XYZ file of N, CA and C in Angstrom:
669
model
N 48.196 168.023 91.050
C 49.707 168.048 91.092
C 50.062 168.859 92.303
N 51.471 168.878 92.623
C 51.979 169.528 93.677
C 52.943 170.669 93.157
N 53.209 171.728 93.677
C 54.493 172.950 93.016
C 55.330 172.225 92.185
N 55.538 172.322 91.166
C 56.744 171.829 90.523
C 57.944 171.895 91.356
N 58.889 170.757 91.628
C 59.880 170.935 92.051
C 61.115 171.263 90.572
N 60.556 170.525 89.274
C 61.623 170.480 88.094
C 60.372 170.817 87.487
N 60.489 171.780 85.858
C 59.998 171.819 84.975
C 60.511 171.833 83.541
N 60.810 171.284 83.072
C 61.365 171.585 81.700
C 60.141 172.544 80.565
N 60.421 172.398 80.103
C 59.813 173.734 78.785
C 60.872 173.752 77.269
N 59.941 172.986 76.668
C 60.587 172.907 75.178
C 62.087 172.763 75.181
N 62.254 171.431 75.614
C 63.359 171.422 75.910
C 64.320 170.671 74.124
N 65.272 171.223 73.688
C 65.739 170.296 72.517
C 67.059 170.165 72.985
N 67.408 168.952 72.322
C 68.450 168.414 72.217
C 69.318 167.706 70.950
N 69.873 168.322 70.393
C 70.415 167.632 69.265
C 72.066 167.513 69.154
N 72.584 166.230 68.325
C 74.094 165.752 68.302
C 74.210 165.741 66.666
N 75.346 166.248 66.355
C 76.138 165.918 65.008
C 76.653 164.447 65.018
N 76.067 163.620 63.591
C 76.411 162.826 63.427
C 77.193 162.356 62.020
N 77.969 163.022 61.994
C 79.170 163.515 60.858
C 78.221 164.448 60.055
N 77.795 164.391 59.203
C 76.875 165.782 58.317
C 75.542 166.045 58.978
N 75.022 165.056 59.544
C 73.708 165.016 59.948
C 73.383 165.084 61.369
N 72.395 165.813 61.602
C 71.941 166.333 63.141
C 70.908 165.629 63.463
N 71.304 164.652 64.391
C 70.050 163.909 65.837
C 69.371 164.591 66.272
N 67.840 164.713 66.230
C 67.272 165.441 67.335
C 66.753 164.803 68.259
N 67.586 164.383 69.737
C 67.078 163.648 70.252
C 66.402 163.416 71.462
N 65.947 165.031 72.028
C 64.989 165.393 72.323
C 64.174 166.477 71.258
N 62.749 166.737 71.133
C 62.578 167.537 70.248
C 61.199 168.241 71.568
N 61.588 169.207 72.190
C 60.612 170.235 72.435
C 59.858 169.663 73.505
N 60.575 169.113 74.349
C 59.888 168.129 75.708
C 59.564 169.062 77.043
N 58.385 168.676 77.276
C 57.376 169.327 78.304
C 57.360 168.309 79.606
N 57.891 168.935 80.788
C 57.468 168.005 82.092
C 57.625 169.268 83.045
N 56.451 168.556 84.016
C 56.608 169.013 85.288
C 56.425 167.816 86.273
N 57.045 167.744 86.964
C 57.368 166.812 88.199
C 57.570 167.353 89.474
N 56.277 167.252 90.366
C 55.906 168.058 91.790
C 56.972 167.093 93.104
N 56.737 168.006 93.704
C 57.745 167.754 95.423
C 56.898 166.379 95.785
N 58.049 164.871 96.135
C 57.485 164.180 96.379
C 57.501 162.933 95.507
N 57.357 162.898 94.160
C 56.293 162.112 93.175
C 57.417 161.494 92.519
N 56.836 160.621 92.325
C 58.195 159.531 91.968
C 57.218 158.905 90.300
N 58.215 159.501 89.164
C 57.791 159.278 87.452
C 58.801 158.296 87.113
N 58.165 157.210 86.696
C 58.910 156.677 85.729
C 59.132 157.077 84.077
N 60.023 157.304 83.489
C 60.043 158.095 81.909
C 60.364 156.403 81.212
N 59.238 155.618 80.200
C 60.048 154.457 79.932
C 60.730 155.012 78.236
N 61.322 154.175 77.911
C 60.860 154.350 75.954
C 62.573 153.517 75.710
N 62.245 152.540 74.777
C 63.858 151.549 73.980
C 64.795 152.405 74.193
N 66.052 151.701 74.069
C 67.346 152.140 74.200
C 67.687 153.195 73.233
N 68.036 154.088 73.564
C 68.611 154.931 72.415
C 67.239 155.914 72.141
N 66.469 155.899 72.894
C 64.925 156.981 72.510
C 65.604 158.300 73.473
N 66.600 158.586 74.003
C 66.545 159.699 74.821
C 66.897 159.716 76.220
N 66.153 159.153 77.057
C 66.023 158.868 78.174
C 66.923 159.216 78.958
N 68.220 158.691 79.202
C 69.563 159.087 79.842
C 69.683 160.525 79.851
N 69.833 160.949 78.181
C 70.445 162.451 78.038
C 69.058 163.006 78.130
N 67.730 163.022 78.834
C 67.215 164.250 79.230
C 67.261 163.627 80.705
N 67.950 162.130 81.722
C 67.956 162.604 83.073
C 69.320 163.480 82.900
N 70.012 163.510 82.130
C 71.449 164.172 82.707
C 70.836 165.319 82.472
N 70.191 166.020 81.692
C 69.865 167.393 81.716
C 69.260 167.834 82.855
N 68.097 166.875 83.439
C 67.332 166.965 84.768
C 68.419 167.384 85.719
N 69.562 166.055 85.735
C 70.229 166.403 86.664
C 71.329 167.442 86.470
N 71.312 168.625 85.861
C 72.339 169.859 85.472
C 73.894 169.053 85.025
N 73.404 168.080 84.014
C 74.898 166.900 83.667
C 74.873 167.484 82.869
N 74.385 167.870 82.308
C 74.501 168.362 80.297
C 73.066 169.489 80.458
N 73.474 169.950 79.289
C 72.223 171.269 79.024
C 71.678 170.971 77.866
N 70.661 172.062 77.474
C 70.028 171.832 76.379
C 70.496 172.408 75.180
N 69.948 172.295 74.204
C 70.625 172.881 72.941
C 69.905 174.436 73.027
N 67.974 173.840 73.099
C 66.790 175.245 73.485
C 65.711 174.471 74.750
N 65.373 175.343 74.758
C 64.563 174.788 75.869
C 64.454 175.684 77.188
N 63.658 176.001 78.296
C 64.186 176.097 79.475
C 64.241 174.743 80.665
N 64.850 174.881 82.037
C 64.767 173.979 82.992
C 64.386 174.974 83.639
N 63.657 174.255 84.346
C 63.281 175.923 85.930
C 64.143 173.976 87.169
N 64.705 174.765 88.441
C 64.778 173.266 89.423
C 63.970 174.266 90.679
N 63.111 173.978 91.177
C 62.440 174.836 92.751
C 62.310 176.024 92.474
N 62.197 176.234 91.036
C 61.931 178.015 90.661
C 62.330 178.658 89.952
N 63.777 177.901 89.907
C 65.138 179.044 89.630
C 65.918 178.332 88.101
N 65.767 179.536 87.075
C 66.281 179.224 85.574
C 67.287 178.605 85.762
N 67.959 177.300 85.412
C 69.069 177.331 85.111
C 69.388 177.408 83.697
N 69.144 177.460 82.537
C 69.127 177.618 81.455
C 70.631 178.386 81.293
N 70.824 179.396 81.894
C 72.411 180.079 81.763
C 73.006 180.006 82.972
N 72.607 178.845 83.719
C 73.493 179.228 85.356
C 74.773 178.688 84.552
N 75.516 179.349 85.291
C 77.094 179.075 85.750
C 77.543 177.578 86.178
N 78.036 177.229 85.552
C 78.786 175.995 85.774
C 79.240 175.963 87.593
N 79.402 176.561 87.960
C 79.833 175.982 89.608
C 78.175 176.346 90.210
N 77.318 176.809 89.493
C 76.579 177.268 90.119
C 75.894 175.553 90.216
N 75.955 174.869 88.756
C 75.425 173.578 88.769
C 76.357 172.785 89.143
N 77.611 172.851 89.533
C 77.924 171.951 90.547
C 77.693 171.779 91.559
N 77.457 172.943 92.308
C 76.728 173.460 93.814
C 75.195 172.178 93.649
N 74.933 172.703 93.107
C 73.674 171.904 92.997
C 73.232 170.598 93.230
N 74.163 169.880 92.111
C 74.084 168.504 91.677
C 74.660 168.116 92.935
N 76.032 168.629 93.581
C 76.448 168.005 95.077
C 75.464 168.536 96.177
N 74.619 169.209 96.100
C 73.573 169.308 97.806
C 72.351 169.550 97.623
N 71.801 169.302 96.266
C 70.172 168.963 95.850
C 69.662 168.181 95.224
N 70.544 167.558 94.733
C 70.332 165.881 93.226
C 71.451 164.635 94.069
N 70.507 164.077 94.239
C 71.056 162.521 93.828
C 71.229 161.782 93.074
N 71.902 160.650 92.398
C 72.043 160.304 90.864
C 72.998 158.710 91.796
N 71.347 157.407 90.801
C 71.922 156.502 90.677
C 71.898 155.766 89.314
N 72.995 155.254 89.345
C 73.650 154.871 88.025
C 73.354 152.841 87.795
N 72.922 152.260 86.095
C 72.022 151.446 86.172
C 74.073 150.412 86.588
N 75.233 151.440 85.858
C 76.557 150.832 86.235
C 77.066 151.340 87.840
N 76.397 151.227 88.625
C 76.713 151.372 89.895
C 77.857 152.981 90.755
N 78.792 153.188 89.729
C 79.820 153.899 89.819
C 80.380 154.168 90.882
N 81.068 153.166 91.596
C 81.535 153.135 92.491
C 82.844 153.269 92.473
N 84.175 153.556 93.141
C 85.565 153.727 93.215
C 85.739 152.405 93.703
N 86.622 151.515 93.326
C 86.950 149.876 93.631
C 88.280 149.978 94.478
N 88.398 151.208 94.491
C 89.794 150.716 95.356
C 89.411 151.854 96.783
N 88.263 152.266 97.444
C 87.493 153.004 97.925
C 86.545 151.369 98.859
N 85.866 151.568 100.060
C 85.007 150.822 100.876
C 83.393 151.384 100.643
N 83.115 150.905 100.881
C 81.292 151.214 100.805
C 81.475 152.699 101.482
N 81.660 152.365 103.274
C 81.119 154.074 103.024
C 82.543 154.950 102.645
N 83.788 154.896 102.256
C 84.392 155.978 101.745
C 83.671 156.549 100.686
N 82.849 155.270 99.214
C 81.883 155.859 98.769
C 81.043 156.409 99.172
N 80.867 156.649 99.655
C 79.199 157.070 100.402
C 79.347 158.674 101.096
N 80.854 158.146 101.354
C 81.443 159.995 101.576
C 81.597 160.854 100.105
N 81.654 160.407 99.449
C 82.196 160.799 98.432
C 81.513 162.380 97.968
N 80.245 162.516 97.281
C 79.848 163.485 97.649
C 79.978 164.691 98.673
N 80.435 164.767 99.665
C 80.673 165.561 101.189
C 82.075 166.374 100.083
N 82.753 165.576 99.477
C 83.727 166.638 98.914
C 83.865 167.632 98.041
N 82.944 167.657 97.654
C 81.764 169.091 96.455
C 80.861 169.951 97.607
N 80.366 169.432 99.100
C 79.513 169.623 99.503
C 79.774 169.743 100.928
N 80.964 170.112 101.542
C 81.588 169.519 102.484
C 80.844 170.166 103.460
N 80.378 169.541 104.549
C 79.324 169.877 106.236
C 80.705 169.338 107.505
N 81.935 169.502 106.892
C 82.734 168.838 108.521
C 82.707 167.009 108.262
N 84.113 166.669 108.917
C 84.518 165.798 108.758
C 83.607 164.330 109.469
N 83.487 165.441 110.867
C 82.333 164.620 111.559
C 81.307 164.609 111.220
N 80.517 165.434 110.511
C 79.224 165.198 110.147
C 79.180 163.989 109.056
N 79.659 164.816 107.965
C 79.939 163.460 106.725
C 79.836 162.413 107.080
N 80.573 161.868 108.188
C 80.327 160.690 108.298
C 79.234 160.293 108.463
N 78.526 160.969 109.774
C 77.549 160.504 110.530
C 76.588 160.190 109.395
N 76.115 161.317 108.526
C 75.302 161.295 107.515
C 75.476 160.213 106.266
N 77.032 159.959 106.201
C 77.093 159.033 105.202
C 76.599 157.464 106.191
N 76.882 157.064 107.468
C 76.703 156.055 108.012
C 75.215 156.280 108.204
N 74.567 156.664 108.515
C 73.508 156.851 108.577
C 72.185 156.460 107.181
N 73.245 156.583 105.859
C 72.560 156.538 104.524
C 72.818 154.807 104.424
N 74.245 154.157 104.609
C 74.236 153.223 104.482
C 73.168 152.524 105.759
N 72.760 152.556 106.920
C 71.968 152.584 107.692
C 70.704 151.757 106.921
N 70.742 153.136 106.126
C 68.981 152.849 105.690
C 68.810 152.259 104.443
N 69.659 151.513 103.709
C 69.254 150.720 102.376
C 70.090 149.428 103.198
N 70.250 149.413 104.440
C 70.615 147.846 104.964
C 71.660 147.425 104.717
N 73.063 148.293 104.651
C 73.999 147.667 104.452
C 75.191 147.936 105.297
N 75.144 148.450 106.718
C 76.190 148.458 107.680
C 76.309 147.293 107.949
N 76.562 146.323 108.059
C 76.952 144.741 107.785
C 78.156 144.558 106.646
N 78.090 145.478 106.061
C 79.362 145.537 104.986
C 79.977 146.914 104.468
N 80.062 147.499 105.092
C 80.284 149.328 105.373
C 81.805 149.118 104.882
N 82.667 148.171 105.555
C 83.851 148.208 105.245
C 84.446 147.337 104.365
N 83.332 147.076 103.686
C 84.071 146.253 102.537
C 83.644 146.821 101.139
N 85.047 146.473 99.754
C 85.191 146.833 98.636
C 83.850 147.111 97.876
N 84.302 147.545 96.751
C 83.123 146.665 95.216
C 83.116 145.448 95.036
N 84.248 144.889 95.430
C 85.101 143.582 94.545
C 84.378 142.039 95.463
N 83.846 143.058 96.584
C 83.698 142.118 97.618
C 81.778 142.177 97.911
N 81.050 142.805 96.969
C 79.692 142.478 97.150
C 79.095 142.142 95.779
N 77.676 141.793 96.323
C 76.852 141.378 95.167
C 76.498 143.014 94.602
N 75.361 142.063 93.197
C 74.766 143.285 92.731
C 74.620 144.124 93.179
N 73.204 143.498 93.685
C 72.328 144.197 94.651
C 72.804 145.093 95.647
N 74.395 144.597 96.555
C 74.699 145.167 97.364
C 75.193 146.798 96.599
N 75.877 146.287 95.647
C 76.601 147.652 94.729
C 75.615 148.304 94.779
N 74.190 148.123 94.129
C 73.152 149.714 94.137
C 72.595 149.653 95.381
N 72.569 149.196 96.248
C 72.477 149.297 97.726
C 73.085 150.669 97.913
N 74.475 150.515 97.242
C 76.044 151.462 98.070
C 75.738 152.481 97.534
N 75.519 152.357 95.950
C 75.396 153.503 95.349
C 73.836 154.690 95.947
N 72.451 153.675 95.846
C 71.361 154.788 96.751
C 71.825 154.974 97.848
N 72.889 154.630 99.185
C 73.398 155.550 100.133
C 74.279 156.424 99.689
N 74.882 156.427 99.008
C 76.249 157.475 98.322
C 74.645 158.712 98.060
N 73.624 158.267 96.882
C 72.969 159.262 96.769
C 72.584 160.055 97.614
N 72.065 159.079 98.757
C 71.270 160.047 99.440
C 72.212 160.886 100.906
N 73.395 160.462 100.972
C 73.719 160.573 101.744
C 73.943 162.134 102.221
N 73.609 163.020 100.984
C 73.568 164.640 100.969
C 72.362 165.110 101.521
N 71.500 164.038 101.353
C 69.937 164.555 101.749
C 69.085 165.073 100.529
N 69.310 164.321 99.220
C 69.120 165.734 98.145
C 67.528 165.880 98.028
N 67.038 166.746 97.494
C 65.010 166.919 97.252
C 65.012 165.904 95.776
N 65.635 165.793 94.840
C 65.471 164.790 93.770
C 66.858 163.891 93.458
N 66.309 162.609 93.363
C 67.032 161.600 92.944
C 66.732 161.197 92.017
N 67.575 160.857 90.715
C 67.382 160.628 89.726
C 68.282 159.261 89.428
N 67.293 157.922 88.938
C 67.572 156.793 88.791
C 67.693 156.232 87.209
N 68.940 155.998 86.796
C 68.627 155.357 85.565
C 68.890 154.275 85.606
N 68.164 152.871 84.721
C 67.812 152.189 84.539
C 68.513 151.119 86.347
N 67.970 151.379 87.369
C 68.370 151.054 88.417
C 68.432 149.724 88.558
N 67.486 148.803 87.772
C 67.368 147.261 88.359
C 67.929 146.787 86.763
N 69.085 147.112 86.024
C 69.405 146.996 84.087
C 70.290 145.818 84.784
N 71.064 145.354 85.901
C 72.258 144.745 86.017
C 72.082 143.684 87.099
N 70.735 143.817 87.880
C 70.607 143.143 89.015
C 69.171 141.718 88.506
N 69.108 140.533 89.189
C 68.231 139.223 88.909
C 67.041 140.015 89.605
N 66.114 139.674 88.990
C 64.376 139.701 88.830
C 64.130 140.406 90.921
N 64.743 139.186 91.814
C 64.165 139.548 93.101
C 64.832 140.852 93.868
N 66.547 140.486 93.994
C 66.997 141.838 93.869
C 66.505 143.062 93.112
N 66.626 142.921 92.114
C 65.407 144.351 91.414
C 64.417 144.594 91.994
N 63.449 143.837 92.838
C 62.541 144.325 93.304
C 62.873 145.229 94.637
N 63.653 144.351 95.217
C 64.215 144.916 96.595
C 64.286 146.197 96.461
N 65.462 146.881 95.456
C 65.775 147.835 95.090
C 64.644 149.109 94.701
N 63.648 148.437 93.871
C 62.442 149.095 93.327
C 61.722 149.615 94.881
N 61.620 147.805 95.903
C 61.268 148.801 97.380
C 61.939 149.831 97.801
N 63.191 149.465 97.625
C 63.952 150.688 98.637
C 62.941 152.253 98.288
N 63.431 152.654 96.869
C 62.854 153.509 96.065
C 61.808 154.381 96.534
N 60.308 153.017 95.679
C 59.687 153.859 96.553
C 59.356 154.138 98.276
N 59.752 153.442 99.035
C 60.031 153.855 100.214
C 60.999 155.376 100.501
N 61.825 155.216 99.635
C 62.556 156.871 99.915
C 61.129 157.533 99.489
N 60.659 157.463 98.215
C 59.410 158.956 98.061
C 58.383 158.651 98.810
N 57.920 157.745 99.689
C 57.255 157.734 100.600
C 57.664 157.966 101.902
N 58.907 158.780 101.731
C 59.476 159.456 103.158
C 59.661 161.102 102.418
N 59.489 161.195 101.175
C 59.090 162.472 100.621
C 60.078 163.009 99.502
N 61.018 162.131 99.101
C 62.306 162.370 98.228
C 61.299 162.130 96.711
N 62.138 163.105 96.238
C 61.108 163.239 94.831
C 62.361 162.140 94.005
N 61.761 161.342 92.949
C 61.891 160.380 92.305
C 61.801 160.597 90.689
N 62.628 160.569 89.952
C 62.378 160.752 88.516
C 63.920 159.194 88.144
N 63.048 158.820 87.476
C 63.316 157.266 87.071
C 62.933 156.486 85.448
N 64.523 156.179 84.952
C 64.041 155.914 83.413
C 64.149 154.395 83.302
N 63.515 154.009 82.587
C 63.885 152.274 82.349
C 62.888 151.786 81.256
N 62.997 150.844 80.160
C 62.424 150.591 79.386
C 61.444 149.047 79.556
N 61.593 148.765 80.884
C 60.960 147.559 81.387
C 59.413 148.810 81.989
N 58.180 148.184 81.656
C 57.071 148.186 81.854
C 56.779 148.026 83.816
N 57.594 146.763 83.399
C 57.048 146.180 85.372
C 58.013 146.826 86.338
N 59.616 147.766 86.215
C 59.883 148.618 86.067
C 59.150 149.563 86.558
N 58.761 150.338 85.951
C 57.556 151.655 85.831
C 56.583 151.402 86.654
N 56.284 150.128 86.763
C 55.298 150.218 87.804
C 54.947 150.806 88.817
N 56.295 150.622 89.299
C 56.700 150.673 90.962
C 56.750 152.621 90.929
N 56.222 153.444 89.686
C 56.007 154.813 90.428
C 54.675 155.133 89.861
N 54.298 155.956 90.574
C 53.206 156.656 90.780
C 52.809 157.275 88.954
N 53.585 157.524 88.252
C 53.351 158.296 87.066
C 54.543 157.474 86.374
N 53.623 156.908 84.902
C 54.331 156.694 83.960
C 54.323 157.590 82.579
N 55.304 158.247 82.216
C 54.845 158.464 80.833
C 56.535 157.871 80.109
N 56.297 158.203 78.510
C 56.756 157.264 77.266
C 57.691 158.730 76.778
N 59.025 158.012 76.371
C 59.801 159.229 75.579
C 59.985 158.262 73.933
N 60.167 158.692 73.165
C 60.174 158.405 72.128
C 59.981 159.217 70.906
N 60.594 158.690 69.723
C 61.037 159.916 68.710
C 61.178 161.334 68.989
N 61.873 161.230 70.196
C 62.351 162.616 70.763
C 61.253 163.578 71.184
N 59.843 162.920 71.689
C 58.748 163.309 72.160
C 58.681 162.520 73.664
N 57.815 163.622 74.225
C 57.337 163.014 75.734
C 55.648 162.548 75.891
N 54.952 161.516 75.961
C 53.699 161.514 75.898
C 53.425 161.012 77.306
C-alpha cells in the first residue's frame, strides 16, 4: 500500500436513542493510500455515511484517532477542519446538494467562498472542472433544467473544482438509472487514474466493483 493519506484508528461513534446508546461504529481501523479507490459496502443503516462524515471532517468520533496526511485531527479546532474540508476534500452526495436558484457554474464556484483564490482563478478552475465532467454545454443551466446524470456530473465538478486530494462519494449512483450510473462510475474511476484518492460508500456490489479495494461495514465493524 502507498503511504496512507488517511488513517483511522479504533474509531467509535455512539448515538443516544432515548435511554439507549447505539454504537454505530465500533473500533474502526482504516488506512487508505494516496491515489487509491476504496469502496465501503454495507446495508442501509450500517453506519457507512457516518464513517464518511467523520473521514470528511463533518463529524467527530466519540473515541479513537483520525489522521489526514499525517496530521492528527482528533482534537483539531473547527476552523482548521473547515479549511481542510474546503481545500483538500471534495464531497459527492447521492442527493446532489446543488443550490436550485444558481446555475451549474455558480454551484461549482461555491467551494471558493471558503477557499478564496481570486475571482478570475476561481472562475477558471470551475470552468475547467465542468469541462472535465463533460458539462460545458449546460454551464449556465439551473438544476431544474438538468437530468439526474447531469446533476451528478455538476456535483462531481463542484467536488473537483478546488483540486482536492480526497474525494468522498456517498451512494453516488443511488438516484440514477443503470446506464447513467455506469457513466458516473467510469468518471470516478478516471479521476482515480489521474491520481485522486476516492472513498465511496454503497450497498450495491456492482457499484463497489469499480473500486480497487472493497471493505464491508456491518454491526459497527469494518472487514
